[in-house]
PDB file of C-alpha atoms in Angstrom:
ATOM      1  CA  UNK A   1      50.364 -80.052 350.903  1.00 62.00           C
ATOM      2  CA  UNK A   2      50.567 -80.045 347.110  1.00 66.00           C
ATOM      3  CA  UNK A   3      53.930 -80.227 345.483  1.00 70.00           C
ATOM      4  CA  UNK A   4      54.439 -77.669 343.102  1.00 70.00           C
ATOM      5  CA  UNK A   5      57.571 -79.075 341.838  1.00 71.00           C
ATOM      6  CA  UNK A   6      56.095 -82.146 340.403  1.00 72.00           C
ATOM      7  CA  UNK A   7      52.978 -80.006 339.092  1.00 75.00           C
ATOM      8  CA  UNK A   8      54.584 -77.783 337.078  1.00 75.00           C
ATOM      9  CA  UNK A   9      58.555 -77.936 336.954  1.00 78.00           C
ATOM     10  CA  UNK A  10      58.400 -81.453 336.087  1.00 80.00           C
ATOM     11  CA  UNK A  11      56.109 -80.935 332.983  1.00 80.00           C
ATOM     12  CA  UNK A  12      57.904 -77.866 331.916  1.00 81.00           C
ATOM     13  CA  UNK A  13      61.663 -79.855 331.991  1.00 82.00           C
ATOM     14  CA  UNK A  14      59.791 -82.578 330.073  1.00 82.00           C
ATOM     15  CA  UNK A  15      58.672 -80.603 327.251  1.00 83.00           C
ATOM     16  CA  UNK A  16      62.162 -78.909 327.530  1.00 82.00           C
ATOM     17  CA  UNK A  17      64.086 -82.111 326.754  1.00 83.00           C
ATOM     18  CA  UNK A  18      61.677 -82.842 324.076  1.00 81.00           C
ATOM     19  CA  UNK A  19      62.420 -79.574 322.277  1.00 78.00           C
ATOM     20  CA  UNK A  20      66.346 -80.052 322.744  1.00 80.00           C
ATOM     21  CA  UNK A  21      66.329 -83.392 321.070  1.00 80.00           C
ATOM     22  CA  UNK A  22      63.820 -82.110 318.205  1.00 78.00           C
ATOM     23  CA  UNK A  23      66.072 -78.822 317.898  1.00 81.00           C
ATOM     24  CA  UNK A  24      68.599 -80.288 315.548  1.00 84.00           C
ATOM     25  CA  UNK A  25      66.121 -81.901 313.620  1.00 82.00           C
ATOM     26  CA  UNK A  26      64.206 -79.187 312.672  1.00 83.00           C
ATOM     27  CA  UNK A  27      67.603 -77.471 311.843  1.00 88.00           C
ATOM     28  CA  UNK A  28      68.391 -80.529 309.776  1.00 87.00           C
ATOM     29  CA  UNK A  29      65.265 -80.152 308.053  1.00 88.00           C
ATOM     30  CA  UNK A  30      65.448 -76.457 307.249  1.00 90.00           C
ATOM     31  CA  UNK A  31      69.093 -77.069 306.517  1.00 92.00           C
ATOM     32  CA  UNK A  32      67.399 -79.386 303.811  1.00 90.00           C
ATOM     33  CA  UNK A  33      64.530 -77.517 302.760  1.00 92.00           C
ATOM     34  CA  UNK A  34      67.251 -74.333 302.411  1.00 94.00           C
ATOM     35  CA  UNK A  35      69.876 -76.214 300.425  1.00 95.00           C
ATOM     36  CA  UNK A  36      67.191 -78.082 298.216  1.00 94.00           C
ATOM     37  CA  UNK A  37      65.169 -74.767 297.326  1.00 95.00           C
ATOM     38  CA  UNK A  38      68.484 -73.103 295.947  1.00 96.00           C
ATOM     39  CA  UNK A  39      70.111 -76.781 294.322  1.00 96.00           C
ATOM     40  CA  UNK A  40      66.063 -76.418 292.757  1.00 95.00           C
ATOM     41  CA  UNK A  41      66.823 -72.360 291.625  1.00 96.00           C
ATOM     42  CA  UNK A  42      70.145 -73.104 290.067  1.00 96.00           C
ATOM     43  CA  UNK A  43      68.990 -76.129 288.292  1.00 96.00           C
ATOM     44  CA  UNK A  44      66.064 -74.781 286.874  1.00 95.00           C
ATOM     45  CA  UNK A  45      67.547 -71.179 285.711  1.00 95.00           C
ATOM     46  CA  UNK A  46      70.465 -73.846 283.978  1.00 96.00           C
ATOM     47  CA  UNK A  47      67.900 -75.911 281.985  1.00 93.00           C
ATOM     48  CA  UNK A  48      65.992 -72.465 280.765  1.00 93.00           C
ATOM     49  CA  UNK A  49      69.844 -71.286 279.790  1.00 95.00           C
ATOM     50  CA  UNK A  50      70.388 -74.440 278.262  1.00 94.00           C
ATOM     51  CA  UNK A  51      67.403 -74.809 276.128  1.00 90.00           C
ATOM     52  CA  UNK A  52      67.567 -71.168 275.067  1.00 90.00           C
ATOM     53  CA  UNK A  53      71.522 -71.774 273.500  1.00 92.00           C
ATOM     54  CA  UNK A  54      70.167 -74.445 272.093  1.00 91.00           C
ATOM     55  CA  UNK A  55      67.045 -72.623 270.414  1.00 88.00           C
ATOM     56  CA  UNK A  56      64.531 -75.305 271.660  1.00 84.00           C
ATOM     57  CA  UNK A  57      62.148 -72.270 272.020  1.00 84.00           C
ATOM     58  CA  UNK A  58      62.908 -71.285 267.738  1.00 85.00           C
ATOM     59  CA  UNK A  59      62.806 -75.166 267.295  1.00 83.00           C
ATOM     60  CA  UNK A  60      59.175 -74.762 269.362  1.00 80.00           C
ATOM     61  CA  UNK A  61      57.914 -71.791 267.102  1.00 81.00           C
ATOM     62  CA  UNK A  62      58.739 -73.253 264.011  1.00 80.00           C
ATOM     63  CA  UNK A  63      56.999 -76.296 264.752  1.00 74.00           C
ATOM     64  CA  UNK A  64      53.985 -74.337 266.099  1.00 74.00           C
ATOM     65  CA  UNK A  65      54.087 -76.103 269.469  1.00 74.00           C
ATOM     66  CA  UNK A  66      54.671 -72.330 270.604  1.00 78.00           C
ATOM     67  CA  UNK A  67      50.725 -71.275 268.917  1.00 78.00           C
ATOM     68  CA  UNK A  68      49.630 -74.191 270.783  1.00 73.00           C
ATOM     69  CA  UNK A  69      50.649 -73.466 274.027  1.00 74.00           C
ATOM     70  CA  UNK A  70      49.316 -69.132 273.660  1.00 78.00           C
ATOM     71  CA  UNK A  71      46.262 -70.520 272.820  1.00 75.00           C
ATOM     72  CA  UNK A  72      45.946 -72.366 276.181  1.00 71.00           C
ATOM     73  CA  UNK A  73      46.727 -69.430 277.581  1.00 77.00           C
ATOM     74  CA  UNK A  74      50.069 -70.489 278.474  1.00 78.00           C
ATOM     75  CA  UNK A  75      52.649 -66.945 278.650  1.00 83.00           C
ATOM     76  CA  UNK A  76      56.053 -68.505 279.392  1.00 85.00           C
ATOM     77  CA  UNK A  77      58.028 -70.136 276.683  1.00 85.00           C
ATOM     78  CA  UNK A  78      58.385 -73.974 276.266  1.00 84.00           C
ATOM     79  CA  UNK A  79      61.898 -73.729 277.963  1.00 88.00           C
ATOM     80  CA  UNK A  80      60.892 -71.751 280.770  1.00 89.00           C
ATOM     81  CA  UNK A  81      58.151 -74.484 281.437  1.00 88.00           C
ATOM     82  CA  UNK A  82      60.729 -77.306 280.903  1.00 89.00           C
ATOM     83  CA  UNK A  83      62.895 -75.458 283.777  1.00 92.00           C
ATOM     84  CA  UNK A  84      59.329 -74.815 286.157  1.00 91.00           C
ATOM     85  CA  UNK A  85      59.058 -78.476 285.585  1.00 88.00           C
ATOM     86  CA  UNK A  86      62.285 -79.720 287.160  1.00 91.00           C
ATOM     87  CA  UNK A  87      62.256 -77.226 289.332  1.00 94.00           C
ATOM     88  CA  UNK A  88      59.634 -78.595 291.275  1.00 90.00           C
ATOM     89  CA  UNK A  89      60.300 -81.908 290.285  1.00 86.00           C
ATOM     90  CA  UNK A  90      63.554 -80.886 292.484  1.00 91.00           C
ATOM     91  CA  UNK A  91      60.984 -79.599 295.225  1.00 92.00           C
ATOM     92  CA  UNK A  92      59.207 -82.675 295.793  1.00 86.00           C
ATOM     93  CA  UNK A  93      61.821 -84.428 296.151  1.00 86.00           C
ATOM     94  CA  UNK A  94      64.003 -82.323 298.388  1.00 90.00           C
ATOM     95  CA  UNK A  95      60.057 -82.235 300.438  1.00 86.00           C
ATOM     96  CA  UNK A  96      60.317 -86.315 300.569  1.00 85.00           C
ATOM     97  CA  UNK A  97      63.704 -85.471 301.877  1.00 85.00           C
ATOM     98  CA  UNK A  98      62.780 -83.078 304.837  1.00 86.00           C
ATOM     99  CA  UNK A  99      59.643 -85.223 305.326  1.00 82.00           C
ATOM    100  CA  UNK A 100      61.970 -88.866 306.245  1.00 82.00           C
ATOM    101  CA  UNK A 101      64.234 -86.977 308.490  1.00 80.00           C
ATOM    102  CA  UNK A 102      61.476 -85.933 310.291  1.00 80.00           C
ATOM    103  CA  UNK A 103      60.705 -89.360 309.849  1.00 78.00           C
ATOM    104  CA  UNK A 104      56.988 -89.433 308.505  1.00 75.00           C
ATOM    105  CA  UNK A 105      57.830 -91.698 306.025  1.00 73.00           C
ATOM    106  CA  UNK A 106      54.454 -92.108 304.966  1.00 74.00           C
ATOM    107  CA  UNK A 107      53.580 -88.747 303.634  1.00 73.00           C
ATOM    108  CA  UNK A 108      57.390 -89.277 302.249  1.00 72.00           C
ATOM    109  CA  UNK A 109      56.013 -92.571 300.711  1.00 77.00           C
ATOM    110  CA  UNK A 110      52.753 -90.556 299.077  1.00 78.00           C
ATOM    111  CA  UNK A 111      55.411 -88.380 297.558  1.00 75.00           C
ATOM    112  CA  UNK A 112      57.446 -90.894 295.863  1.00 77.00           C
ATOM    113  CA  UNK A 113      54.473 -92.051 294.489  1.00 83.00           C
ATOM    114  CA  UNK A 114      53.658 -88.653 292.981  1.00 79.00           C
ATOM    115  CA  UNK A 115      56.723 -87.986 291.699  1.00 78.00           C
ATOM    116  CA  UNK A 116      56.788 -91.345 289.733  1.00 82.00           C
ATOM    117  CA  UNK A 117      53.260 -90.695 288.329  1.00 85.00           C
ATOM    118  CA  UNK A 118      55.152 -87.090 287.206  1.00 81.00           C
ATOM    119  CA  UNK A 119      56.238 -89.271 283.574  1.00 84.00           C
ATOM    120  CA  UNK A 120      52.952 -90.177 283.075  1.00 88.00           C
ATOM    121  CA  UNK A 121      51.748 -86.421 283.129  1.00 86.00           C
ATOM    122  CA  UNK A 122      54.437 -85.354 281.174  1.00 82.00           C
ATOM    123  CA  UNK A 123      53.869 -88.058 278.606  1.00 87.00           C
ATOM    124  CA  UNK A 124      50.291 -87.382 278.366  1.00 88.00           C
ATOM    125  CA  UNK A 125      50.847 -83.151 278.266  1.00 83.00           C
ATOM    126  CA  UNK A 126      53.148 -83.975 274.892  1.00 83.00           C
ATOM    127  CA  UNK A 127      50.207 -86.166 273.663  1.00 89.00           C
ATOM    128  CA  UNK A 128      47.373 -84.398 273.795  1.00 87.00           C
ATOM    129  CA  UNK A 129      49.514 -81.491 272.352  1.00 82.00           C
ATOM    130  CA  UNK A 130      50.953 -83.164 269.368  1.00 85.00           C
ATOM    131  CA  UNK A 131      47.116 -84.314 269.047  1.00 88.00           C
ATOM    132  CA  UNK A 132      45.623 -80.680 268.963  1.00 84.00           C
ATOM    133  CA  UNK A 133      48.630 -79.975 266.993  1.00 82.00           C
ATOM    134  CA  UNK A 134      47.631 -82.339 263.975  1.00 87.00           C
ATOM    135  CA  UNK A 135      44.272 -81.908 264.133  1.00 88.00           C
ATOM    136  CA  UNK A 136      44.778 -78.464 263.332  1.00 85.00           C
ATOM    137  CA  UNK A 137      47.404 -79.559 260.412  1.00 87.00           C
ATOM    138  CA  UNK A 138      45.049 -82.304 259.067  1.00 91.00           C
ATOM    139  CA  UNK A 139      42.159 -80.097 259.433  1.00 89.00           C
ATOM    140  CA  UNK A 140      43.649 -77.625 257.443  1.00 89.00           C
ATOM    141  CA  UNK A 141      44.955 -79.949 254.670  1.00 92.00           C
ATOM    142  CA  UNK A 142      41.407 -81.477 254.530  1.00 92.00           C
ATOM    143  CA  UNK A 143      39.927 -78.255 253.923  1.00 91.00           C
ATOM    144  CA  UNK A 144      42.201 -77.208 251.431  1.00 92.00           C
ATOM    145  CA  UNK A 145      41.534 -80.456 249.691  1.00 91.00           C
ATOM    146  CA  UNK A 146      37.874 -80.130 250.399  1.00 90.00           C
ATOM    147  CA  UNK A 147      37.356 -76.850 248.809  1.00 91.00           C
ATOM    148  CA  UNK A 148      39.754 -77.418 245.757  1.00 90.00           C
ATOM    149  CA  UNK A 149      37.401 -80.794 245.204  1.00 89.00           C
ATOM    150  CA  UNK A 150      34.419 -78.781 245.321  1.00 88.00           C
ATOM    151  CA  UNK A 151      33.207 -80.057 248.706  1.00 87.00           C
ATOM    152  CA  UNK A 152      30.930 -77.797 249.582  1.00 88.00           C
ATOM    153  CA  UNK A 153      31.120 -79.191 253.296  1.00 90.00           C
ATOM    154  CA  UNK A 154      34.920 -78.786 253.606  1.00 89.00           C
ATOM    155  CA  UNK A 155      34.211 -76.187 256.752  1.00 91.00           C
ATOM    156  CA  UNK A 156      32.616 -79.031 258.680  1.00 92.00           C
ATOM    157  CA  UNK A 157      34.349 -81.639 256.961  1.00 92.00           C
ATOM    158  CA  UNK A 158      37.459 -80.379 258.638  1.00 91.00           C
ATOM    159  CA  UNK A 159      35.789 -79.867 262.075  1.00 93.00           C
ATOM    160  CA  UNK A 160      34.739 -83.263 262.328  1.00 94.00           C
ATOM    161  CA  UNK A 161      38.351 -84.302 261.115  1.00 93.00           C
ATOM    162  CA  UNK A 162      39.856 -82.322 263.602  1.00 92.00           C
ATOM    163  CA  UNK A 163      37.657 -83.319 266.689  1.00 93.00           C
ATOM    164  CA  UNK A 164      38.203 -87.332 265.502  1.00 95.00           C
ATOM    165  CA  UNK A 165      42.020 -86.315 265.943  1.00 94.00           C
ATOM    166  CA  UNK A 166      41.714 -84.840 269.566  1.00 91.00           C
ATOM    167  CA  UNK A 167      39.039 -87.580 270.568  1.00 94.00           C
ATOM    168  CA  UNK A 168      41.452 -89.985 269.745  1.00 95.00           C
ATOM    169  CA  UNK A 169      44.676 -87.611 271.479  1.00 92.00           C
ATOM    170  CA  UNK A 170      42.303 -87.815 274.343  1.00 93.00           C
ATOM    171  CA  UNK A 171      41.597 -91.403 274.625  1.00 94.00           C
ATOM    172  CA  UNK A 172      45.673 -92.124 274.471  1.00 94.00           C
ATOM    173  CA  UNK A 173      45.816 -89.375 276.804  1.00 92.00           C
ATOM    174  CA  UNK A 174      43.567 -90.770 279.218  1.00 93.00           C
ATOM    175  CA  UNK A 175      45.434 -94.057 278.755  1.00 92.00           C
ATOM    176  CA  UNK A 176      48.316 -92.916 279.513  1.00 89.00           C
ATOM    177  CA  UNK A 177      47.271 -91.366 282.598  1.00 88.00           C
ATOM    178  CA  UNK A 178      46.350 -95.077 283.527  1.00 87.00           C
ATOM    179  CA  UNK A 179      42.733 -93.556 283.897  1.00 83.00           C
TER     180      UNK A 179
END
């Protein structure tokens, strides 16, 4: 005779037990994940408040960092990009967070890894801006000069003056990126 006991109630008080010890990790985790995403919010809509009494985004527009950033198509201001920036910053690690409790610590390890390449991206962004930003300034003071010497190549004289510049923003860029 077959012993449906062992068949099936066995199995079933198995996987039972199994989701009564994971229960409080998953609340632990969402606990995490919960807390995190609003420590994250807070922090992020601070640093936008902060930069804005401080007039980073005026200090940004004056030094035409601003023009640089709408013509990449970028719409938010330089502080509300600053504040994106540790907000997720503030993600990825509360993720590494939720990721060892569960205890996959090497997804959690892949993380860490990302988040202290995050410099490196940050470091390159500011190049390769400051780059396109001079080029444009040199390029524009090299025409000026150009034209006022009677260059009649000053148009291209400044293009190829300007694309040296963000060659060479692109090459530390690169480097920096350890690529």
């Amino acid at each position: 005779m077959v012993d449906w006991s062992a068949i099936v109630i066995e199995p079933v008080k198995v996987i039972l037990v199994r989701a009564a010890t994971f229960l409080p990790t998953l609340i632990g985790i969402l606990v995490i994940l919960i807390i995190g995403w609003i420590v994250a919010a807070v922090l992020k809509n601070l640093v936008v408040k902060l930069l804005k009494v401080i007039q980073f985004d005026n200090a940004s527009e004056k030094s035409g960092l601003a023009d640089v950033l709408r013509k990449g198509g970028i719409k938010n201001t330089l502080s509300e990009l600053i504040g994106g920036l540790v907000y997720w910053v503030v993600m990825l690690l509360v993720f590494m967070a939720a990721l060892n409790a569960l205890g996959m610590t090497v997804v959690a390890s892949l993380l860490d890894k990302v988040i202290l390449y995050i410099p490196n991206v940050i470091a390159a962004i500011f190049i390769i801006t400051l780059g396109i930003f001079f080029a444009s300034v040199i390029g524009s003071i090299v025409m000026t000069t150009s034209m006022n010497a009677g260059i009649k190549q000053a148009k291209l004289l400044s293009q190829v003056t300007q694309t040296v510049i963000v060659i060479f923003a692109s090459i530390m860029t690169l480097e920096q990126l350890n690529i």
